Amino acid sequence: MDRQHSEKPHTSTPTGRLGREKEPGVMFQSFKAGGRTWSSISFPISESVRTQASTKVPQASAHRNRQTHPTTIVLCKSWSSQAALEPREHTTVMEEAYNSAICFKMLRDLTDSDPLHLKHITKKIKSMARGAPNPVLETIHEYFVDNPEISVKHKFRLFHVLETVISSSNALDESWEKTFMQLALENMTKSTELEEAYQDAASNVLLAICRHSWQGVARHLETELLKGVFPHRSLLYVMGILSSNDELLKEGDKACWEEQLAKMAIKSVQFLDREAWSKDLLEALTKPDRTHQEQPPEKAFLFIFYGLVLQAEESGTTVRTHLRSLLETSHQWPKQREGMALTVGLAAARHLDHVWAVLEQFGRSTPIKWSLHSFSPKHPEDLRWKWASSTLLLAYGQMADKASAHVLPWVDSTLSRLVFYFHYSTWDETLKQSFLTAALMLVRALGRNAGAQSYEFSQVPELLECLTLLMEKEPQDSLCTSARQQSLQIISSLCKLRPPLDLERKSRLLSISLHSVLSLPLMEVLEKHTCLFLEPPNIQVWPASGGHSASLHPTWARRPPDLLHVPAQTLYNQTSEALDQMLQSFIVQNPTADELHFLLSHLYVWLASEKAHERQRAVHLCMSLLKFLSHSLYLDPKEDLKRMGQLVGMLGILCQDPDKATQGSSLETVGHLYQLLMRQRAGGASQVRAPAPKHLSQASEDGAPFWSSGDQKAIRYSPQEMELPKEGTFQPSSSQVFKEVMKQLTMAELADLIWTAVNGLGSSSPFRVQAAADMLLAVIQEHGARLETVANLSRAIHLQLCSVRIPQAKQNALQAITLLARNHTPELVAAFLDFSIPLDSHTSLLWKALGAEQPSSHLALAMLLAWLQERPLPTRPSDSRPQPKEKGHLLSMAAMNVLHELLFAREFEKATREAFPELLLVLLTQMHYVLELTLPEEPQPSQEAPGAAMPRAQRSGLRDQGGAWAAPVPDQHTTWPCFRSGTPPSSPGQPAVDTAIASRGTTLQMCLERPLGPPPQECSALQQHPGVLGLGLTGLALEALKSLLSSTGHWQDLALLELQGTWELFATIHTYPQGVGLLARALVQNRCGQVKAVTTQLLPRLQRQEERERKAAVVILTEFLYSPALLEVLPKEAALTVLAQSLRDPCAEVRVLSLQGLGNILFHPEKGSLLRSQLPPFLDGFFQSSEPVVVRLMGTVSDVLHHLGTHGPGAQSLAIATNARAFFDDERDRIRAAAMALFGDLVAAMAGRALSGLRTQVHQSMVPLLLHLKDSCPAVVTQAKLTFYRCSVLLRWRLRHTLFCALAWESGLSAHHFLWTCLMSHSQEEFSIHLAQALSYLHSGHHHIKTWAVLFIDYTICYHPRAVSQMVNDTDTKLLLYTFEDLKNDPEPGIREFATRQSSFLGEVAARRQ
């Protein structure tokens, strides 16, 4: 950079202070300051003592010769003792001289090229000027005067410093005002190498003077403007800054300046007819800018001034001529188009008709037609017409804005032009922005016109459609412009005009608006998509004084503030605020509850968004709307709000949102909603604003969530410092806030709230699922008793429960069912039956939750039994499809399916035990009903695997092995608890079952996914459905019966039935009575404590209309006649009466069974001796050669033992046992099986009696029975198992339940070892007998029995080797060795290994003996 002085200042830092020489010596320097030549001499001095002296000679003339005086200037201002003694006046003079010298030095240093140094110098001079501006101004002025040859750049910086000093001064002397005004005027029109930057710097000095006295500047400007010659650009620059910068002039001065400017425009009208002036004007307006994204102040002012002049022109022809000339210039650059439109608008304020005519004519011109649709320029100059339609759009907007008082008749025409150019222009960002700007100016003009409400504008819907399409086309991944914001502002204004929007159009507009704003990406993403301008935005701050600069960039001072970069966050906040205003405009125009519900319904989808930032934005929008309504009185207090339950539900869920901002906004929204509800529900009794909920802004110390119980100590926070709830799960009960809000809700709204919570359970967001479950529980806990649509609610919970993966949320949902069951058990049972085929895990959980509380479990079980007993038989109609009323049997099947599952549920344990008699009879009758449904099918043998019921039995075994559980025994008039207070559910007094059969059947049929046809096909379809566990209807009914016995502690009865193969008898309707009889016989033989209760229940069933119930009841009664407990409930005479009445039953089977019962030994005691006398001949017949005869005789003896009942066989028992045991090893399979069955029946008959010699017979039969478990005949194996078990019961072995399980379902080596262990541990005294029996079976011709005997001996050898060696002789040893050698070839690996091991062991034993 050029410098005026060649000497380099001795400064070490850019602070403007004089430097010091580091070495001793003297440094001399001379310079001019304050009209004098100063000499500076620095001597080496100590740092502790410094002196300062300066002198200043009064100046007489600025140009006379000056005498130099050597002075010493020391930078440090600490005073020495000598200086302190000097006179006060001299001190002041020295300080002023010192400051002047420093200022002079800094002015000279402006030649430096370091920007930081220049900035620091300017700051220091400004600081000096605050305390004493006049000396600084004097020094600057003297510097200009004394150094006329300084460089242009240096002078440019001096102007900048001068502007800064004048602007920062509180006052400016009139002399300085005139001096520096003249200096500015002289330089602002000079042409230099810096061009306009230099002129602008000088002009800025003039603008700085305007801060103190603008009138003088204005007079000079007016004088220059009205000379008749087109003014220099610097004058226009000053006028432009003076007009646009609000900080230069005060409010009153601003109005005076505008008034004076208008007068200037009026006086300038005369120049419109001067060709030279008009030509210069047009040339200045069309002069290309240095950067086309910005416009210099002089040009911006010239467009305004031109418009004011045209506005003042009286002749419309002149106005048209000038506007046409202006419009025929280039439209290529945006600021040019805006300026032209502004000029047109200002002219329209007085010449609306002429301006409209010019615009219409220009709109029909060829260039405009070219610019529409596909514009393809043939020459470079054609580009100036490309955006001519943009100019027209802006011109229409400016015309409406500036002529707002007269524009109403022109609004529809203007709107039609906007719509036309929207649809028919080649669409780009430029036209879009012009369209929005024009529309925005138009609606604002209408807003200022009080008469706009009296007009009905037909083009408003069309413009709204354009805005809707525009927002729909906005990119969803970026926010670079204010297009959305402007569109929303225009919509907010248009909705106030007539005609009002129809509902469909408003809904579409609202949906698109919400989507356009709320679905924008995260703010970080928006920041990355910041718009790229043609010219990079300037990051420097726009100066308050109107454009001074510390750099030499000539266009820096011209960048208007609106083009500075707007952060994405700010742009989004403005857009969101515009959306708030739009919603508020809708509600203000239609302040009804329906309108509020309409607006909120469009927000719900966003409140439930899976994206956190969308939820945050939506809840903030909702908060703003409700806050607006709660603080205003727009809504009619007499009009109740609608459907607030859904909003409360969604806000309640969002109060648990992981995003803290969403939590806070949701909580605040709940507060505003509460206030609104309180005011509206008060019904206009008071317009006082409702208080916020008591605990609205509270959070527990331990971070308890919003729906917590409220028991924790709460802390009150202000809205600014409110601590938001920490993440966590809701507590079981609702908080005080939620309770207060719910108190304001109607039942319909509570239902909406619950449905919102249920829908939330299906969300994929874990927090939403948990919050919804907690809210559901809270609402039902408070208001569950009053709910009405419980059935549909329970179905919805079932559907959503399948998708809930959070354990606590699922637990809360189930707990809600438990609470509902307290008051709605019948409805829940009926609803749950709809989806209980198939009974999946979630449905099972619902049933268990239903019975989690004892009263509910009893009532639920009663309802299930009632549904189970609805057993209509489908008929075969002519169209092959039954009527809906005939589908009730499906509900019966569903109830049976549910009972099968719930019998082992812990929640129903007590209820099932108490209801055992009823359940037993109902399930037996259900078994017959199932057989009736499957009657057309051929009888099929049971396909149940030996281990089919093992899981149930095992589960039962884990509960009790002693069978000690027994239900209370009711008397004859006792009913089951669920029936004590009223009529059973299946009676006419409880129509819930009867009236719902048809509809429920239809639902279940849909669940089965197969149309209900004739009975065979229908039952076949149901049997094949996975809901019956693959067992079929018959198998399911059997499993339910087994589960009942196992789950209620009747495992001994189950054991007898299982080991006898009783379940096969339930496979057909013909053998069904035998199965029922064996079940009842098992109860009697095991002395079941429920016999009396079952008897009480079955007596009324003998009078039922259904044949199946009477049949089952009479079979059980005839078997119970052998139980002494029967007489405690039913005396002998009463039993005779009941059976005699059954002889008249319409069913032949019932009559036959009743007749058999009348022949019971109970009524004929003399039969005992008669039957016992027949036993010896029967026993002698065992030794006949005819196998059928022997088998029949043995069966007859078993029947005799049964018919003897409590009388027993007496002394004949030993003979029967001996004769039966003799045939255990008979070669004939049927005889072996019959003999074992007879022995088992004898053991059962002798239970509870003195055994005498029979005990020995039982002990001696254990090994044969055990070994025959491997018999080749299945019938023998079955009887061996049953008899072995009966013997263990008679001998009172321990672990009988485990023994039963092993006999019934186990067949491996572990089961064999367990059976051997039981036998040997309970028969120590018979050890030798057992071993001898096992050795004798080594000669058996049955391979499996011989193998089993070997295993028996193996176990014995392993655990009792010494006893075996003492009892086994050489012959037995050889036989064992031979057998083991033979077993080495057995196909089973375990047997081969065992044989090898035992062969080695016996070889060692034989060797030791030798």
Short mmCIF file of N, CA and C in Angstrom, two decimals, residues 1073 1102 1106-1115 1117-1118 1121 1135-1160:
data_model
loop_
_atom_site.label_atom_id
_atom_site.label_comp_id
_atom_site.label_asym_id
_atom_site.label_seq_id
_atom_site.Cartn_x
_atom_site.Cartn_y
_atom_site.Cartn_z
N PRO A 1073 -71.49 -95.44 28.07
CA PRO A 1073 -71.94 -95.74 29.44
C PRO A 1073 -70.92 -96.55 30.22
N LEU A 1102 -81.25 -85.93 36.69
CA LEU A 1102 -82.12 -87.04 36.30
C LEU A 1102 -83.47 -86.56 35.79
N GLU A 1106 -82.62 -83.06 28.51
CA GLU A 1106 -81.63 -83.65 27.63
C GLU A 1106 -81.36 -85.08 28.04
N GLU A 1107 -81.48 -85.96 27.08
CA GLU A 1107 -81.28 -87.38 27.35
C GLU A 1107 -79.87 -87.69 27.78
N ARG A 1108 -78.90 -87.01 27.20
CA ARG A 1108 -77.50 -87.28 27.52
C ARG A 1108 -77.19 -87.00 28.98
N GLU A 1109 -77.85 -85.99 29.55
CA GLU A 1109 -77.60 -85.68 30.95
C GLU A 1109 -78.21 -86.75 31.85
N ARG A 1110 -79.39 -87.22 31.52
CA ARG A 1110 -80.04 -88.25 32.33
C ARG A 1110 -79.26 -89.56 32.25
N LYS A 1111 -78.76 -89.86 31.06
CA LYS A 1111 -78.02 -91.10 30.88
C LYS A 1111 -76.76 -91.12 31.74
N ALA A 1112 -75.98 -90.04 31.67
CA ALA A 1112 -74.76 -89.99 32.47
C ALA A 1112 -75.08 -90.01 33.95
N ALA A 1113 -76.14 -89.32 34.36
CA ALA A 1113 -76.48 -89.26 35.79
C ALA A 1113 -76.88 -90.62 36.33
N VAL A 1114 -77.67 -91.39 35.59
CA VAL A 1114 -78.12 -92.68 36.09
C VAL A 1114 -76.98 -93.70 36.12
N VAL A 1115 -76.05 -93.62 35.17
CA VAL A 1115 -74.89 -94.51 35.20
C VAL A 1115 -74.07 -94.26 36.46
N LEU A 1117 -75.05 -92.84 39.23
CA LEU A 1117 -75.82 -93.18 40.42
C LEU A 1117 -75.77 -94.68 40.69
N THR A 1118 -75.90 -95.50 39.67
CA THR A 1118 -75.86 -96.94 39.88
C THR A 1118 -74.50 -97.39 40.41
N LEU A 1121 -74.04 -96.48 44.19
CA LEU A 1121 -74.78 -97.30 45.15
C LEU A 1121 -73.86 -98.19 45.95
N ALA A 1135 -83.17 -93.37 47.20
CA ALA A 1135 -82.50 -93.93 46.04
C ALA A 1135 -83.43 -94.85 45.27
N LEU A 1136 -84.21 -95.67 46.00
CA LEU A 1136 -85.18 -96.53 45.34
C LEU A 1136 -86.22 -95.72 44.57
N THR A 1137 -86.66 -94.63 45.18
CA THR A 1137 -87.66 -93.78 44.52
C THR A 1137 -87.11 -93.19 43.23
N VAL A 1138 -85.85 -92.68 43.31
CA VAL A 1138 -85.24 -92.07 42.13
C VAL A 1138 -85.11 -93.09 41.02
N LEU A 1139 -84.65 -94.29 41.34
CA LEU A 1139 -84.48 -95.32 40.31
C LEU A 1139 -85.82 -95.77 39.76
N ALA A 1140 -86.82 -95.86 40.63
CA ALA A 1140 -88.15 -96.27 40.18
C ALA A 1140 -88.73 -95.24 39.21
N GLN A 1141 -88.50 -93.97 39.51
CA GLN A 1141 -89.00 -92.94 38.59
C GLN A 1141 -88.28 -93.01 37.24
N SER A 1142 -87.02 -93.39 37.27
CA SER A 1142 -86.26 -93.48 36.03
C SER A 1142 -86.72 -94.65 35.17
N LEU A 1143 -87.45 -95.57 35.75
CA LEU A 1143 -87.97 -96.68 34.94
C LEU A 1143 -88.99 -96.19 33.92
N ARG A 1144 -89.52 -94.98 34.16
CA ARG A 1144 -90.49 -94.42 33.22
C ARG A 1144 -89.84 -93.42 32.27
N ASP A 1145 -88.52 -93.40 32.23
CA ASP A 1145 -87.82 -92.47 31.36
C ASP A 1145 -88.05 -92.82 29.90
N PRO A 1146 -88.19 -91.80 29.03
CA PRO A 1146 -88.40 -92.09 27.60
C PRO A 1146 -87.25 -92.85 26.96
N CYS A 1147 -86.06 -92.72 27.53
CA CYS A 1147 -84.88 -93.36 26.94
C CYS A 1147 -84.77 -94.79 27.44
N ALA A 1148 -84.64 -95.74 26.52
CA ALA A 1148 -84.56 -97.15 26.90
C ALA A 1148 -83.30 -97.44 27.71
N GLU A 1149 -82.19 -96.77 27.34
CA GLU A 1149 -80.95 -97.00 28.07
C GLU A 1149 -81.07 -96.56 29.51
N VAL A 1150 -81.73 -95.46 29.75
CA VAL A 1150 -81.92 -94.99 31.12
C VAL A 1150 -82.78 -95.98 31.88
N ARG A 1151 -83.78 -96.50 31.24
CA ARG A 1151 -84.63 -97.47 31.93
C ARG A 1151 -83.85 -98.74 32.27
N VAL A 1152 -83.03 -99.20 31.33
CA VAL A 1152 -82.23 -100.41 31.59
C VAL A 1152 -81.26 -100.18 32.73
N LEU A 1153 -80.59 -99.06 32.71
CA LEU A 1153 -79.62 -98.75 33.76
C LEU A 1153 -80.31 -98.60 35.11
N SER A 1154 -81.49 -98.01 35.11
CA SER A 1154 -82.24 -97.87 36.37
C SER A 1154 -82.64 -99.23 36.91
N LEU A 1155 -83.04 -100.11 36.00
CA LEU A 1155 -83.41 -101.46 36.43
C LEU A 1155 -82.21 -102.19 37.02
N GLN A 1156 -81.05 -102.03 36.41
CA GLN A 1156 -79.85 -102.65 36.97
C GLN A 1156 -79.54 -102.08 38.34
N GLY A 1157 -79.75 -100.78 38.52
CA GLY A 1157 -79.51 -100.19 39.82
C GLY A 1157 -80.45 -100.70 40.88
N LEU A 1158 -81.68 -100.97 40.50
CA LEU A 1158 -82.63 -101.51 41.48
C LEU A 1158 -82.23 -102.90 41.96
N GLY A 1159 -81.41 -103.59 41.17
CA GLY A 1159 -80.94 -104.91 41.60
C GLY A 1159 -79.67 -104.86 42.41
N ASN A 1160 -79.25 -103.71 42.83
CA ASN A 1160 -78.01 -103.58 43.59
C ASN A 1160 -78.14 -104.25 44.94
#
